[in-house]
Amino acid sequence: MTSKQKKMLYRIITAFVLFVVLMVLERTGVLEQLPSQWLVFLIYLVPYLVIGYDIVYKAVRNISHGQVFDENFLMMVATFGAFGVKEYSEAVAVMLFYQVGELFQNYAVGKSRQSISDMMNICPEYANIEEDGVLTQVDPDDVEVGTIIVVKPGERIPLDGIVTEGTSMIDTAALTGESVPRRATVGDEIISGCVNGSSTIKVKVTKAFEDSTVARILELVENASSKKAKVENFITRFAKYYTPVVTIGAVILAILPPLILGGGWADWIQRACIFLVISCPCALVISVPLGFFGGIGASSKIGILVKGSNYLEAVAEMTTIVFDKTGTLTKGEFKVSEVQPSADKNNTIGKEELLEIAAYGEGYSNHPIANSIREAYGKTLSMERVTDTEEIAGHGIHTFIDGREVYLGNAKLMDAQNIAYTENKTAGTVVYVACNNVFAGSIVISDTVKEGSKDAIRDMKQVGVKKTVMLTGDRQAAADAVAAELGIDEVHAELLPADKVGQVEKLLGAQNEKERLAFVGDGINDAPVLTRADIGIAMGSMGSDAAIEAADIVLMDDDIRKIASLVKIARKTLGIVKQNIVFALAVKALVLLLGALGMANMWEAVFADVGVSVIAILNSMRTLNTK
């Protein structure tokens, strides 16, 4: 408990003890023997002020600021009315149990926030910089890119960087939800917010603190509560009109029946006070946001950052999910999977020579495909053998190797040079090779499917996703092969970034109003599509800054299998929120009717307010424990 909550607990205990004493005195007839009713009023006023002075103060302050209709106003008017009809014990009881409910609500909200705060307590306090053999602690915000920092065992990694010295096990649980530490050695990238486990390492900083992973995560969490779901917005609008309406209803209930029916003012005023206590909207105003907050917290525990409850609500309604291929469903690690020399009987170039020609031809390129060919060749290149290299945009490369004219590229390049070639239909990216205008063979470079991608697609369908779609700039054959392996329903290949937006637009147009579409991507060219989709999901570990910024949801460890878990959390959260709304409105409507008819007393009114609030809040807290 916070100091403020402890202070409230002491007030509740004091007021409760005084209330019990007064109830005993009332039941034994001692209070009836007092010479004045005003003296009885003043005696009951003591526990009332002990427990309720802050409610009265808030109500008066809000009225002076033009904010008349809120729960403080309702409680003040209701208890003043009870005092007015000489129901002193009920006035004190209502305020006492209202404050008990408020304390419980504050404690519940605090616990849910604390659970997220503890989990997201990843902001490093310092960074170690070695100067003349001595470690100096500095503010991470003051460390420049390129600086070498030292991270000792047990310390939180303060900035994103690359390990330059040492090997250690890194605990990533706070960011990814994974309990198994990851091994980091020289050359590996590590992200801020994780904890260094086993040994000291040195890290070269690659991002300033404001651009680091930990800073972005904290910003996302802080801003999440500002983006409300439709249900939350409905409750906010509902409370805005609901409270004035019930207040006017209470006034009418107190005045019209006695005027029309004659007499009975005290009875109808008491009914109006009961009506006001019942009508307090705390159960809805607190439990609905708390439910969504719990859902966001449960998502964070498994390494998924949701930027607002509106996105969590959208995930619960998701029926279509669209994936970028490279880096999302596949590793984005291109490797030579096939070297196929020409079958022409006049061809004298074998597999090794074909791969050698391709490696030299791609010797000056930094394209991932060129890197994979050079890696497959595996020997040191003597680039003096290569002359007059020319890159032909969208087609390939024209160069001379040992005096031989060489073309390397796609089928368009072969067609443009009128070189007869044998089409290679193997799934993957195909590089055709021609020497002296004669087709020499082809090399296939394939991207490997990520572990768990197939399971992810299966799990998504099991939780109710109707359609899975893959978009890629790769060849149709390669795209079809990946889609068939993973069980994806629809494929669109050979797309430019602008084409991907167009395809998403078509898919959105085919949906009805209650369906939602999500796009999952990682690259900078995915940012426009992430923004256009109903729900943009980005890779947080390997994804580009632009993609993470544009996305609504971030997978911190790039594991798309967790999307199915997110759908479960979102649907459970929405279900709990709807349960609270129906339960609170149903109970309040019933007791309001009974109160207006004189069939509900003040104790039942307290249950309809405080009791319903407590039950709804306990129900909301279940979202934090979603498995």
Short mmCIF file of N, CA, C and O in Angstrom, two decimals, residues 352-365 370-371 373-390 397-404 406-408 433 443:
data_model
loop_
_atom_site.label_atom_id
_atom_site.label_comp_id
_atom_site.label_asym_id
_atom_site.label_seq_id
_atom_site.Cartn_x
_atom_site.Cartn_y
_atom_site.Cartn_z
N GLU A 352 31.43 -26.02 -60.16
CA GLU A 352 32.41 -25.21 -59.44
C GLU A 352 32.79 -23.96 -60.22
O GLU A 352 32.89 -22.86 -59.66
N GLU A 353 33.00 -24.13 -61.53
CA GLU A 353 33.38 -22.98 -62.35
C GLU A 353 32.22 -22.01 -62.49
O GLU A 353 32.41 -20.78 -62.48
N LEU A 354 30.99 -22.54 -62.58
CA LEU A 354 29.81 -21.68 -62.67
C LEU A 354 29.67 -20.82 -61.41
O LEU A 354 29.42 -19.60 -61.50
N LEU A 355 29.89 -21.43 -60.27
CA LEU A 355 29.80 -20.69 -59.00
C LEU A 355 30.94 -19.67 -58.90
O LEU A 355 30.75 -18.55 -58.41
N GLU A 356 32.12 -20.04 -59.42
CA GLU A 356 33.26 -19.13 -59.39
C GLU A 356 32.98 -17.90 -60.26
O GLU A 356 33.24 -16.76 -59.84
N ILE A 357 32.46 -18.11 -61.45
CA ILE A 357 32.13 -16.99 -62.35
C ILE A 357 31.11 -16.06 -61.70
O ILE A 357 31.25 -14.83 -61.73
N ALA A 358 30.09 -16.66 -61.08
CA ALA A 358 29.06 -15.85 -60.43
C ALA A 358 29.64 -15.06 -59.26
O ALA A 358 29.30 -13.89 -59.06
N ALA A 359 30.53 -15.69 -58.49
CA ALA A 359 31.13 -15.01 -57.33
C ALA A 359 31.96 -13.81 -57.78
O ALA A 359 31.90 -12.73 -57.18
N TYR A 360 32.77 -13.98 -58.85
CA TYR A 360 33.57 -12.85 -59.34
C TYR A 360 32.67 -11.79 -59.96
O TYR A 360 32.92 -10.59 -59.82
N GLY A 361 31.64 -12.23 -60.67
CA GLY A 361 30.72 -11.26 -61.28
C GLY A 361 30.02 -10.41 -60.24
O GLY A 361 29.73 -9.23 -60.48
N GLU A 362 29.73 -11.00 -59.07
CA GLU A 362 29.05 -10.27 -57.98
C GLU A 362 30.06 -9.70 -56.98
O GLU A 362 29.69 -9.26 -55.90
N GLY A 363 31.34 -9.68 -57.37
CA GLY A 363 32.40 -9.30 -56.44
C GLY A 363 32.31 -7.90 -55.88
O GLY A 363 32.75 -7.64 -54.76
N TYR A 364 31.75 -6.97 -56.66
CA TYR A 364 31.68 -5.58 -56.21
C TYR A 364 30.31 -5.22 -55.60
O TYR A 364 30.12 -4.09 -55.14
N SER A 365 29.38 -6.15 -55.60
CA SER A 365 28.02 -5.86 -55.13
C SER A 365 27.90 -6.14 -53.62
O SER A 365 28.51 -7.07 -53.10
N ALA A 370 24.25 -11.27 -53.73
CA ALA A 370 25.67 -11.31 -54.09
C ALA A 370 26.49 -11.86 -52.93
O ALA A 370 27.41 -12.69 -53.12
N ASN A 371 26.15 -11.44 -51.71
CA ASN A 371 26.87 -11.93 -50.52
C ASN A 371 26.71 -13.44 -50.38
O ASN A 371 27.66 -14.14 -50.02
N ILE A 373 26.18 -15.65 -52.74
CA ILE A 373 26.96 -16.36 -53.79
C ILE A 373 28.44 -16.39 -53.41
O ILE A 373 29.10 -17.42 -53.52
N ARG A 374 28.97 -15.25 -52.95
CA ARG A 374 30.38 -15.21 -52.54
C ARG A 374 30.63 -16.14 -51.34
O ARG A 374 31.66 -16.80 -51.26
N GLU A 375 29.66 -16.17 -50.42
CA GLU A 375 29.79 -17.05 -49.25
C GLU A 375 29.80 -18.52 -49.67
O GLU A 375 30.56 -19.33 -49.14
N ALA A 376 28.96 -18.87 -50.65
CA ALA A 376 28.92 -20.26 -51.13
C ALA A 376 30.23 -20.63 -51.84
O ALA A 376 30.70 -21.78 -51.73
N TYR A 377 30.83 -19.66 -52.54
CA TYR A 377 32.11 -19.91 -53.23
C TYR A 377 33.21 -20.15 -52.19
O TYR A 377 34.02 -21.07 -52.32
N GLY A 378 33.24 -19.30 -51.17
CA GLY A 378 34.09 -19.54 -50.00
C GLY A 378 35.57 -19.30 -50.17
O GLY A 378 36.36 -19.63 -49.28
N LYS A 379 36.02 -18.76 -51.33
CA LYS A 379 37.45 -18.52 -51.54
C LYS A 379 37.71 -17.02 -51.68
O LYS A 379 36.81 -16.27 -52.02
N THR A 380 38.96 -16.63 -51.47
CA THR A 380 39.34 -15.22 -51.61
C THR A 380 39.30 -14.84 -53.09
O THR A 380 39.80 -15.58 -53.96
N LEU A 381 38.71 -13.68 -53.37
CA LEU A 381 38.57 -13.24 -54.76
C LEU A 381 39.74 -12.35 -55.16
O LEU A 381 40.14 -11.45 -54.41
N SER A 382 40.30 -12.62 -56.34
CA SER A 382 41.34 -11.76 -56.91
C SER A 382 40.65 -10.86 -57.94
O SER A 382 40.52 -11.22 -59.12
N MET A 383 40.22 -9.70 -57.50
CA MET A 383 39.34 -8.87 -58.32
C MET A 383 40.04 -8.24 -59.52
O MET A 383 39.37 -7.64 -60.38
N GLU A 384 41.38 -8.43 -59.63
CA GLU A 384 42.05 -7.91 -60.82
C GLU A 384 41.64 -8.71 -62.06
O GLU A 384 41.87 -8.27 -63.20
N ARG A 385 41.03 -9.87 -61.85
CA ARG A 385 40.54 -10.68 -62.97
C ARG A 385 39.27 -10.08 -63.58
O ARG A 385 38.84 -10.49 -64.66
N VAL A 386 38.66 -9.12 -62.87
CA VAL A 386 37.36 -8.57 -63.29
C VAL A 386 37.57 -7.15 -63.81
O VAL A 386 38.25 -6.33 -63.20
N THR A 387 36.97 -6.86 -64.97
CA THR A 387 37.08 -5.51 -65.55
C THR A 387 35.72 -5.06 -66.08
O THR A 387 34.85 -5.88 -66.39
N ASP A 388 35.59 -3.76 -66.18
CA ASP A 388 34.44 -3.13 -66.84
C ASP A 388 33.09 -3.65 -66.32
O ASP A 388 32.21 -4.04 -67.09
N THR A 389 32.93 -3.64 -65.02
CA THR A 389 31.66 -4.11 -64.43
C THR A 389 30.60 -3.03 -64.54
O THR A 389 30.84 -1.85 -64.22
N GLU A 390 29.42 -3.43 -64.98
CA GLU A 390 28.30 -2.49 -65.15
C GLU A 390 27.04 -3.12 -64.56
O GLU A 390 26.69 -4.27 -64.87
N ILE A 397 23.93 -7.85 -63.91
CA ILE A 397 25.28 -7.32 -64.05
C ILE A 397 25.89 -7.76 -65.39
O ILE A 397 25.72 -8.90 -65.84
N HIS A 398 26.63 -6.81 -66.00
CA HIS A 398 27.42 -7.10 -67.21
C HIS A 398 28.87 -6.83 -66.85
O HIS A 398 29.21 -5.74 -66.35
N THR A 399 29.76 -7.80 -67.06
CA THR A 399 31.15 -7.63 -66.69
C THR A 399 32.05 -8.49 -67.57
O THR A 399 31.57 -9.27 -68.41
N PHE A 400 33.36 -8.37 -67.37
CA PHE A 400 34.35 -9.20 -68.08
C PHE A 400 35.23 -9.88 -67.04
O PHE A 400 35.78 -9.22 -66.15
N ILE A 401 35.32 -11.22 -67.14
CA ILE A 401 36.13 -12.01 -66.21
C ILE A 401 37.15 -12.80 -67.03
O ILE A 401 36.76 -13.61 -67.88
N ASP A 402 38.41 -12.50 -66.77
CA ASP A 402 39.50 -13.14 -67.54
C ASP A 402 39.29 -12.95 -69.04
O ASP A 402 39.56 -13.85 -69.85
N GLY A 403 38.75 -11.81 -69.41
CA GLY A 403 38.54 -11.49 -70.81
C GLY A 403 37.23 -12.01 -71.38
O GLY A 403 36.86 -11.64 -72.51
N ARG A 404 36.53 -12.85 -70.64
CA ARG A 404 35.25 -13.38 -71.13
C ARG A 404 34.12 -12.44 -70.74
O ARG A 404 34.05 -11.97 -69.59
N VAL A 406 30.59 -11.62 -69.50
CA VAL A 406 29.69 -12.37 -68.63
C VAL A 406 28.45 -11.53 -68.31
O VAL A 406 28.55 -10.33 -68.02
N TYR A 407 27.30 -12.18 -68.40
CA TYR A 407 26.03 -11.58 -67.95
C TYR A 407 25.49 -12.42 -66.78
O TYR A 407 25.41 -13.67 -66.89
N LEU A 408 25.14 -11.75 -65.68
CA LEU A 408 24.52 -12.43 -64.54
C LEU A 408 23.26 -11.66 -64.15
O LEU A 408 23.30 -10.44 -63.96
N VAL A 433 23.38 -17.25 -65.68
CA VAL A 433 24.75 -16.88 -66.03
C VAL A 433 25.00 -17.20 -67.51
O VAL A 433 24.67 -18.30 -67.98
N ILE A 443 21.89 -20.34 -60.98
CA ILE A 443 22.14 -20.54 -59.54
C ILE A 443 20.87 -20.10 -58.79
O ILE A 443 20.33 -19.02 -59.05
#
